[in-house]
PDB file of C-alpha atoms in Angstrom:
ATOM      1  CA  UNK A 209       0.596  24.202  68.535  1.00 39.00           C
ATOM      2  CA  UNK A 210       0.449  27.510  67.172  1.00 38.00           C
ATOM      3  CA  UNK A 211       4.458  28.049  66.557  1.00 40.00           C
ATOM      4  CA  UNK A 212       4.822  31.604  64.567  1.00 40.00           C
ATOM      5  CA  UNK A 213       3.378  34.260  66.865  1.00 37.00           C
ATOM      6  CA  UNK A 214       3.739  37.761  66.325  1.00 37.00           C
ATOM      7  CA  UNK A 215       2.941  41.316  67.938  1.00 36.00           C
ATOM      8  CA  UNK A 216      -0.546  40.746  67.531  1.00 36.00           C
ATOM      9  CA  UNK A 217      -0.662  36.783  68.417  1.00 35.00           C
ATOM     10  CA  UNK A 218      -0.279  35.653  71.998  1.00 34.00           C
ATOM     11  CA  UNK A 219       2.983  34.692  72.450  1.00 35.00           C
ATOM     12  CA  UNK A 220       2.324  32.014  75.781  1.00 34.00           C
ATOM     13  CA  UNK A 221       3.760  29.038  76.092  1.00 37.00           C
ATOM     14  CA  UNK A 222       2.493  25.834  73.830  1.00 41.00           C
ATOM     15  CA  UNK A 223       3.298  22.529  73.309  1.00 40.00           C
ATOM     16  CA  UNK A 224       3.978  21.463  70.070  1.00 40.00           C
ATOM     17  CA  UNK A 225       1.317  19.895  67.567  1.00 40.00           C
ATOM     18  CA  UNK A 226       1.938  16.383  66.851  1.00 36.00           C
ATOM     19  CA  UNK A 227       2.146  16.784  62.988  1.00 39.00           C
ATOM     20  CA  UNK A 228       5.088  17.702  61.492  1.00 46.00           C
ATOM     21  CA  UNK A 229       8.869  17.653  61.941  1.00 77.00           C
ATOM     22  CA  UNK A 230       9.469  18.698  65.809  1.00 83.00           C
ATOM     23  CA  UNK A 231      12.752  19.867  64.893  1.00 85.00           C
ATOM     24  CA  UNK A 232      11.024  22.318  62.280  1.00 82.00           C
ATOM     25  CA  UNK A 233       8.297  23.516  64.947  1.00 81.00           C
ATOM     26  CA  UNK A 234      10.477  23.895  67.764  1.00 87.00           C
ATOM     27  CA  UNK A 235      12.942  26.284  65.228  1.00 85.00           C
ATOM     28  CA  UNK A 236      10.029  28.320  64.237  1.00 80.00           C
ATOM     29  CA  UNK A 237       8.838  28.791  67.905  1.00 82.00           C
ATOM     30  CA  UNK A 238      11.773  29.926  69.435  1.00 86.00           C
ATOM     31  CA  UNK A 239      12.384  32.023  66.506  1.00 81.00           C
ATOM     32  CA  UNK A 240       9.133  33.387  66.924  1.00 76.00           C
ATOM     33  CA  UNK A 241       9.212  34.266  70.158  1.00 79.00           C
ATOM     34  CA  UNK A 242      12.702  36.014  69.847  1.00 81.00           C
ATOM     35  CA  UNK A 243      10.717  37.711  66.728  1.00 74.00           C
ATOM     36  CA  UNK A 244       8.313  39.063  69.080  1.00 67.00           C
ATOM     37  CA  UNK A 245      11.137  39.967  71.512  1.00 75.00           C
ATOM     38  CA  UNK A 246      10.499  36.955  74.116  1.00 80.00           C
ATOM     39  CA  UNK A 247      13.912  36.493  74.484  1.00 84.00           C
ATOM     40  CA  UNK A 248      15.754  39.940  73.346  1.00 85.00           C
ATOM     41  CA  UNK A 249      18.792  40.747  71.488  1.00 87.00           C
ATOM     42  CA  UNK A 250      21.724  39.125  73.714  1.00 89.00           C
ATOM     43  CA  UNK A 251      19.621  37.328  76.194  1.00 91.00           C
ATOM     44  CA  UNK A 252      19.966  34.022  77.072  1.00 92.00           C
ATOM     45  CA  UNK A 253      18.017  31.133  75.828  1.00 93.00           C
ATOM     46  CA  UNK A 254      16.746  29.177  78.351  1.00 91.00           C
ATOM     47  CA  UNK A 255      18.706  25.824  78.778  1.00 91.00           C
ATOM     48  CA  UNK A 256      17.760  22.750  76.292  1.00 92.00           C
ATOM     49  CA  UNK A 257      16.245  20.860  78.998  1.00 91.00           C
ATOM     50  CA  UNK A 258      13.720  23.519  80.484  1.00 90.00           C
ATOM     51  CA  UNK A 259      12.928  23.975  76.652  1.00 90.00           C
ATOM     52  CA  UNK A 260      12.437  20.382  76.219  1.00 91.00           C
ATOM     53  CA  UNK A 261      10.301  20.164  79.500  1.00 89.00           C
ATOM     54  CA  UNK A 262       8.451  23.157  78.666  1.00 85.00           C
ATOM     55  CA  UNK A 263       7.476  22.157  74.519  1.00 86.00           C
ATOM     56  CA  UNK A 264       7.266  18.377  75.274  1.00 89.00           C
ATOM     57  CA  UNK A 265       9.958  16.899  73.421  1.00 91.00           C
ATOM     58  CA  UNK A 266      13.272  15.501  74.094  1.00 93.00           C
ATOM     59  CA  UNK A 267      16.482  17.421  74.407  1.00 92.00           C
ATOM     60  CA  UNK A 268      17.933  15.877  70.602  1.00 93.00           C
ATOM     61  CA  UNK A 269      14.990  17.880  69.429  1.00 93.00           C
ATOM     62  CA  UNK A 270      15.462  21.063  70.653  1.00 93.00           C
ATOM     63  CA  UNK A 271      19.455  20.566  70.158  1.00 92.00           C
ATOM     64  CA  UNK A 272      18.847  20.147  66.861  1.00 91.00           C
ATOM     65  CA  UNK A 273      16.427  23.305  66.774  1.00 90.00           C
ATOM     66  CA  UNK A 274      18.940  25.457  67.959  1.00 92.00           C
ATOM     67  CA  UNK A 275      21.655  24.161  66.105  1.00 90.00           C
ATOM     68  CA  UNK A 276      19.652  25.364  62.719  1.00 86.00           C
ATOM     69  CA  UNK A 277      19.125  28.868  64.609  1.00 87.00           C
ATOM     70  CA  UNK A 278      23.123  28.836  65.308  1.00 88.00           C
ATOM     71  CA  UNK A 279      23.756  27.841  61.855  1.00 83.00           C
ATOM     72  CA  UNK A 280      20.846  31.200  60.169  1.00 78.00           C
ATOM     73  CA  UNK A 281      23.168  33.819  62.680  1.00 81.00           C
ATOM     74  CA  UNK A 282      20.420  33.841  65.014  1.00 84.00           C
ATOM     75  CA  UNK A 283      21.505  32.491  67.389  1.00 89.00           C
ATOM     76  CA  UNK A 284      25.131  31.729  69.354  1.00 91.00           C
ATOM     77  CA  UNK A 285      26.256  29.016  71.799  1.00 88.00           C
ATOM     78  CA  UNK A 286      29.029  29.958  74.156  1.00 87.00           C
ATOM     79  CA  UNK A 287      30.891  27.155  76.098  1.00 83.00           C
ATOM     80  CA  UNK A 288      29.190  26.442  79.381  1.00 82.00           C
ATOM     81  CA  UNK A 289      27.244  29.385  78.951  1.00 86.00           C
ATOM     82  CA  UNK A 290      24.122  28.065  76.854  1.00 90.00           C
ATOM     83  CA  UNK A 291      22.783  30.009  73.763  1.00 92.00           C
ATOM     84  CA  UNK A 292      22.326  34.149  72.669  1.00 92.00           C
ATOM     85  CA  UNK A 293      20.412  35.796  70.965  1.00 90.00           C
ATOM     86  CA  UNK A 294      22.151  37.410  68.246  1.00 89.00           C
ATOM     87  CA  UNK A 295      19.970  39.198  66.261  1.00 81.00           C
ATOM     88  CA  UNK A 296      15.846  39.664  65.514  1.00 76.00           C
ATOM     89  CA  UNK A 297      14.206  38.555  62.426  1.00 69.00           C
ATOM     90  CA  UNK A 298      11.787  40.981  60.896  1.00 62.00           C
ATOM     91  CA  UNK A 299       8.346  40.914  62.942  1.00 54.00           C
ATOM     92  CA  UNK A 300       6.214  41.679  59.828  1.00 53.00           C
ATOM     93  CA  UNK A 301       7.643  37.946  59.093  1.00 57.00           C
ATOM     94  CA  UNK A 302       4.919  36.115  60.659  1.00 53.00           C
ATOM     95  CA  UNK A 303       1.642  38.606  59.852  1.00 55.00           C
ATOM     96  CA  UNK A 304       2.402  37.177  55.785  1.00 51.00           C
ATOM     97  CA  UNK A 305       4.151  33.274  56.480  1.00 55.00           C
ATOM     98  CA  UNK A 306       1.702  30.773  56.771  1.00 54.00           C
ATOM     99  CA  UNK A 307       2.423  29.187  60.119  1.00 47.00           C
ATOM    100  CA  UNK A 308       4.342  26.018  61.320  1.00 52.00           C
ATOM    101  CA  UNK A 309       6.841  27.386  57.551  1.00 63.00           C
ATOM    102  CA  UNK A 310       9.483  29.203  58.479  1.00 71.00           C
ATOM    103  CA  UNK A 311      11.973  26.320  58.917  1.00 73.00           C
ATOM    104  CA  UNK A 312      10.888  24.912  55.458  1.00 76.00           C
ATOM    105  CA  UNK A 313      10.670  28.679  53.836  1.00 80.00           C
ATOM    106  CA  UNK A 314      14.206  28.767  54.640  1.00 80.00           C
ATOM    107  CA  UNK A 315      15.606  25.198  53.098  1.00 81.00           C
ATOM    108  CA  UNK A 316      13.301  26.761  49.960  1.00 87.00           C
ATOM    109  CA  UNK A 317      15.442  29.206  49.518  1.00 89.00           C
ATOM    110  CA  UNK A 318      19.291  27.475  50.273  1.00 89.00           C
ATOM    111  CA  UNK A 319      17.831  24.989  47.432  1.00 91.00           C
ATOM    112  CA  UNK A 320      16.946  27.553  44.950  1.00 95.00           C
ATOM    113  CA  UNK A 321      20.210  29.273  45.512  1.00 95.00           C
ATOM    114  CA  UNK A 322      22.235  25.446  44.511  1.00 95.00           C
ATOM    115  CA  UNK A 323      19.477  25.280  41.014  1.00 96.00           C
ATOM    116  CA  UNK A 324      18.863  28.019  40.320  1.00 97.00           C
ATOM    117  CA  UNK A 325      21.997  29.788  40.129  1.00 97.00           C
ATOM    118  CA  UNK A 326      23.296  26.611  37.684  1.00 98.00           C
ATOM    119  CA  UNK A 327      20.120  27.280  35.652  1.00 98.00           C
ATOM    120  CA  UNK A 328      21.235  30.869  35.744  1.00 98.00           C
ATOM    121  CA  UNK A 329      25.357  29.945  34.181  1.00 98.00           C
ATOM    122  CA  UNK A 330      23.789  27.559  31.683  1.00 98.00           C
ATOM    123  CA  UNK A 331      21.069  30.078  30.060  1.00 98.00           C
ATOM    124  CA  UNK A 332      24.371  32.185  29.585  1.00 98.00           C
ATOM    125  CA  UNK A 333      25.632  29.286  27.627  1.00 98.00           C
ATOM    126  CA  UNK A 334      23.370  27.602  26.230  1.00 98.00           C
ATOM    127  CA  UNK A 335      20.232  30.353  25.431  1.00 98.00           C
ATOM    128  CA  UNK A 336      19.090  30.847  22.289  1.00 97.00           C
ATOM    129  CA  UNK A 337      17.032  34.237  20.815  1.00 97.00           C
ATOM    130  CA  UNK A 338      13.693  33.339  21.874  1.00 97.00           C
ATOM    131  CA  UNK A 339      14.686  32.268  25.497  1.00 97.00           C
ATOM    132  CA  UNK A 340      16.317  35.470  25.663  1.00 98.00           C
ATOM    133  CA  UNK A 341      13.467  37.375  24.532  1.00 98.00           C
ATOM    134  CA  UNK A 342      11.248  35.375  27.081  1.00 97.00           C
ATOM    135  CA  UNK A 343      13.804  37.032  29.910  1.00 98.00           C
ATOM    136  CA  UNK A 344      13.344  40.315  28.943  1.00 98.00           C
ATOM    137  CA  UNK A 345       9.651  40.335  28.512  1.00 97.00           C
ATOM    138  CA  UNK A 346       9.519  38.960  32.425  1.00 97.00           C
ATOM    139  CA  UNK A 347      11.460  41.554  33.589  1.00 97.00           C
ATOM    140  CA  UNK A 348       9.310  44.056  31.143  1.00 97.00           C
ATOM    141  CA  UNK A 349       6.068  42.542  33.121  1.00 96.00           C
ATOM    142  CA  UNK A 350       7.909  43.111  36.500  1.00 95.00           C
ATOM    143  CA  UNK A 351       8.847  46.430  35.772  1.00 95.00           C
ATOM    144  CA  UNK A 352       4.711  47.322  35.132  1.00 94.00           C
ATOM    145  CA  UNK A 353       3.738  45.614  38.117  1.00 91.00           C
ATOM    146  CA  UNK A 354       6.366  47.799  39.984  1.00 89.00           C
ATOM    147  CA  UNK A 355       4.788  50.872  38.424  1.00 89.00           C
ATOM    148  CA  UNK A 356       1.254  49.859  39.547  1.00 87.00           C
ATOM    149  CA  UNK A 357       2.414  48.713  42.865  1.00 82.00           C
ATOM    150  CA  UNK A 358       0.791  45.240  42.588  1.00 85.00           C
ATOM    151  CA  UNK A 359       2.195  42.622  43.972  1.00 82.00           C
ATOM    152  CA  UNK A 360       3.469  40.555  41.201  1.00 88.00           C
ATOM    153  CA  UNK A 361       4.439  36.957  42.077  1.00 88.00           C
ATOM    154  CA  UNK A 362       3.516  35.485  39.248  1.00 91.00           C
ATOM    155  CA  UNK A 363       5.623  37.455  37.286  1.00 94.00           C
ATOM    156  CA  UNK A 364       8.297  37.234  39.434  1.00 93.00           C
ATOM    157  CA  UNK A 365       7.899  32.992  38.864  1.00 93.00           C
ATOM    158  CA  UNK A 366       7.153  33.749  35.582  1.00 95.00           C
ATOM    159  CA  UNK A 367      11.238  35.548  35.390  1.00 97.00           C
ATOM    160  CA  UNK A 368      12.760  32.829  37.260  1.00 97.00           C
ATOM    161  CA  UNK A 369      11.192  30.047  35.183  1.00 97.00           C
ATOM    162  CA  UNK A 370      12.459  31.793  31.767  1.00 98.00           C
ATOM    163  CA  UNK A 371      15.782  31.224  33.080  1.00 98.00           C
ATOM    164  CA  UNK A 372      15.626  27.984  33.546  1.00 97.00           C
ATOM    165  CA  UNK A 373      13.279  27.442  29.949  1.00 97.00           C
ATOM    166  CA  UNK A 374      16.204  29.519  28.360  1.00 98.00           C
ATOM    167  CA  UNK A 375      19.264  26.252  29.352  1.00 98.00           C
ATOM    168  CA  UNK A 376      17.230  24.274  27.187  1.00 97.00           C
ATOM    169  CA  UNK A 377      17.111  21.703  29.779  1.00 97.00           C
ATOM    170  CA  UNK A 378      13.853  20.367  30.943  1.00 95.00           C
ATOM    171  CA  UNK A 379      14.607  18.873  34.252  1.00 95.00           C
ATOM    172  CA  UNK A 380      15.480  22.511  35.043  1.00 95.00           C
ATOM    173  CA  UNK A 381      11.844  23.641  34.268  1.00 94.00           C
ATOM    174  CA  UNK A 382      10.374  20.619  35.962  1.00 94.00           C
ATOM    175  CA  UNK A 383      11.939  20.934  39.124  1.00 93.00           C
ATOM    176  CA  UNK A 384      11.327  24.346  39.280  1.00 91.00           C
ATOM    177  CA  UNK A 385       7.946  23.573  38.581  1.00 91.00           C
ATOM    178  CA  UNK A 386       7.585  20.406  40.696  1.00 89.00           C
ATOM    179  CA  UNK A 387       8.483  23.015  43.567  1.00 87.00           C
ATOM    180  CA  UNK A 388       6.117  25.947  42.679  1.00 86.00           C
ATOM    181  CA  UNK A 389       4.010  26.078  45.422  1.00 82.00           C
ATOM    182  CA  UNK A 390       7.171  26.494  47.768  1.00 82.00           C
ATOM    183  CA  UNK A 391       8.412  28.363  45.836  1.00 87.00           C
ATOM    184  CA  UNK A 392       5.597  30.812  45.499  1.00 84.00           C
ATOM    185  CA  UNK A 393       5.436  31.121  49.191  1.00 80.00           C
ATOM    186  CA  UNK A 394       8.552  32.563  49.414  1.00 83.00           C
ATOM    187  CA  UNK A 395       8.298  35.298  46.682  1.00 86.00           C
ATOM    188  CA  UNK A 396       4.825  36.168  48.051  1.00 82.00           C
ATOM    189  CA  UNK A 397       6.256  36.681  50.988  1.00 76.00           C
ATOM    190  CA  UNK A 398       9.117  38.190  50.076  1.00 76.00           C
ATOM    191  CA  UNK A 399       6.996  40.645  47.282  1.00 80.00           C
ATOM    192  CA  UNK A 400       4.514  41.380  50.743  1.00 75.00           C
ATOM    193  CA  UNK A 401       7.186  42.853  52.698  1.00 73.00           C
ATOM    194  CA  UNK A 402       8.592  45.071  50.136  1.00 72.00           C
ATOM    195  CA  UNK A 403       4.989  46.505  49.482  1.00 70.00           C
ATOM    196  CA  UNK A 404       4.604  47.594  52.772  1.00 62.00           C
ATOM    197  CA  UNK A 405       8.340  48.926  52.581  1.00 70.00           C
ATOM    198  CA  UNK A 406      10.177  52.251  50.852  1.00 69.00           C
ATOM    199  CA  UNK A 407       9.737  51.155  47.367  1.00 76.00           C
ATOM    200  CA  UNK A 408      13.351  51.562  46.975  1.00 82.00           C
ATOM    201  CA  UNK A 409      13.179  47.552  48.204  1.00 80.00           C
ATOM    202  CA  UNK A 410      11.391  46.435  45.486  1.00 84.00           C
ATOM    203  CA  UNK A 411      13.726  48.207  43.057  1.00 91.00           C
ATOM    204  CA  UNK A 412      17.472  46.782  44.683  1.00 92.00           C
ATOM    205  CA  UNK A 413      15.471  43.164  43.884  1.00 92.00           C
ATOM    206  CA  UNK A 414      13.985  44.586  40.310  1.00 95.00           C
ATOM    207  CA  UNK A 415      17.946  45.555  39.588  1.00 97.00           C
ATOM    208  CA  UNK A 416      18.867  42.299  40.713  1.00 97.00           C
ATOM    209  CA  UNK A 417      17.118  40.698  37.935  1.00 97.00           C
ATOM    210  CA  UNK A 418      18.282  43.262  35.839  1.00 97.00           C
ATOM    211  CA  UNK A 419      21.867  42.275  36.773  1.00 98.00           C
ATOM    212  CA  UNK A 420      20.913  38.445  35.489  1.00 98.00           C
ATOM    213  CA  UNK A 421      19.261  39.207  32.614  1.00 98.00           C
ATOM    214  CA  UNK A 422      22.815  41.451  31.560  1.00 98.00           C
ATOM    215  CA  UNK A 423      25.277  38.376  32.048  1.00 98.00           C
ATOM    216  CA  UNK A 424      22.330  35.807  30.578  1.00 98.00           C
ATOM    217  CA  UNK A 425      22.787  38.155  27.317  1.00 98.00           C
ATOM    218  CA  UNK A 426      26.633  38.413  27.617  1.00 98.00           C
ATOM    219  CA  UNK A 427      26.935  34.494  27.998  1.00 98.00           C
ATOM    220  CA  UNK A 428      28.927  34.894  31.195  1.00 98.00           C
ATOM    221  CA  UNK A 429      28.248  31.905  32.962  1.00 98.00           C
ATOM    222  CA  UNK A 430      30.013  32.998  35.869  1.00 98.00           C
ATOM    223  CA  UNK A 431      28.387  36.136  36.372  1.00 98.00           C
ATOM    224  CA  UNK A 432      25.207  35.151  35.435  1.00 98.00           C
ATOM    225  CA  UNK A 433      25.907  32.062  38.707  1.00 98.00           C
ATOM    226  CA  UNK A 434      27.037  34.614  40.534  1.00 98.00           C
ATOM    227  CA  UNK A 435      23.959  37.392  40.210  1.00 98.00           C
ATOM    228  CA  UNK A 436      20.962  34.696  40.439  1.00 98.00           C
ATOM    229  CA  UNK A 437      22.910  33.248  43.631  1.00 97.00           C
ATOM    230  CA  UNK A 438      23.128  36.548  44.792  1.00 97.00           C
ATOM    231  CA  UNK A 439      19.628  38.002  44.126  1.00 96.00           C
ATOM    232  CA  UNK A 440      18.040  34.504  45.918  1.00 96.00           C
ATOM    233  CA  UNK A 441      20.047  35.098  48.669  1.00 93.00           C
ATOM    234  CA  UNK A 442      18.954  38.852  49.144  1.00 92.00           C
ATOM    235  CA  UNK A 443      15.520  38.006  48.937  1.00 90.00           C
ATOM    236  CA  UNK A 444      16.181  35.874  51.941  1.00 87.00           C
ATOM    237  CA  UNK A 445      17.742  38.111  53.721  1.00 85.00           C
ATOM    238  CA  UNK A 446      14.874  40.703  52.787  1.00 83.00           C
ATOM    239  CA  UNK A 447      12.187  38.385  54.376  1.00 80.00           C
ATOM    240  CA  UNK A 448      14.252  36.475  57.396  1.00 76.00           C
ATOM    241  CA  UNK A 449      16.440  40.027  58.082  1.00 71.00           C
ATOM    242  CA  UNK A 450      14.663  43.246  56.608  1.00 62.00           C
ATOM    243  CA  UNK A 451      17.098  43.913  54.509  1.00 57.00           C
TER     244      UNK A 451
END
């Protein structure tokens, strides 16, 4: 099954494939097709069990679905009422995510939020002048690639893994890299987005490293917690939201 239409996909009715989570491609389905305005801002889901009849899979399934899509603000449940939509992810979302992702785009980014944002407080502490100077020669590259309007994802990795080189700690850099791939699915789409936005997006997330980099250099560990956390969760709000 095809699960992440969009305004130029057909957005008909499919069953799901039998690879993968259900859960996950039942999630990105529904989101897609609220995406591609299916179901519209405060209409009404259709109840679990045509869902389940329609997708062929069981009503746990799709319960647990929509309790991810209630959980991301996408969705609400009102008592004896069912489920509404609450608001419309961007639908430039699905011409850049590879298909059948979404659901595992998002976890992506709730993880990087939990290690990343310690990597962030202990580079405060623990960095020494080289790591620092690795920092500000990422955020040096991103500010060319902003100037040339490329798209820059590796040098947007290449930022986020100087953080975690600068706490001195390698399971930091290893899980970072173990998770790479992921994680260069979500910057590239994130980075595609703002390129095809005002470039005044690319800057708020450019001054959102900035705002890292400062408390990495002033050894506030709270602050410097506080900005990565912050700039990982804008990004996915930037992708999932258009913000």
């Amino acid at each position: 099954m095809t699960m992440g239409p969009t305004a130029k996909r057909d957005a008909s009715l499919e069953r799901p494939a039998v690879t993968g989570k259900l859960s996950d491609r039942v999630y990105d389905y529904v989101l897609g097709q609220i995406t591609v305005g299916i179901y519209p801002i405060h209409s009404r889901l259709p109840p679990e069990t045509r869902l389940a009849d329609q997708l062929g899979v069981s009503r746990p399934v799709v319960r647990e679905a929509l309790l991810r899509l209630r959980d991301d603000g996408v969705v609400a449940s009102r008592q004896g009422a069912g489920s509404f939509v609450m608001r419309r992810p961007v639908v430039d979302l699905y011409d850049y995510a590879p298909l059948g992702s979404i659901a595992d785009i998002q976890r992506c980014f709730v993880f990087r939020i939990g290690v990343e944002g310690e990597a962030a407080a202990l580079a405060a502490r623990d960095h020494d002048s080289e790591g620092l100077r690795r920092i500000v020669d990422a955020i040096a590259a991103l500010d060319r690639v902003i100037e040339d309007a490329a798209l820059g994802v590796e040098e947007d990795i290449a930022f986020h893994r100087a953080i975690a080189e600068a706490t001195g700690n390698r399971f930091f850099t290893a899980t970072l890299a173990a998770i790479q791939s992921q994680v260069a699915v979500g910057i590239t789409l994130n980075r595609n987005l703002s390129l095809i936005q005002p470039r005044d997006r690319l800057l708020r997330g450019q001054e959102e490293h900035r705002a890292v980099l400062k408390a990495v250099a002033s050894r506030d560990e709270a602050a410097a917690r506080h900005a990565m956390r912050l700039h990982i969760e804008n990004a996915r709000k930037r992708v999932f939201d258009g913000g």
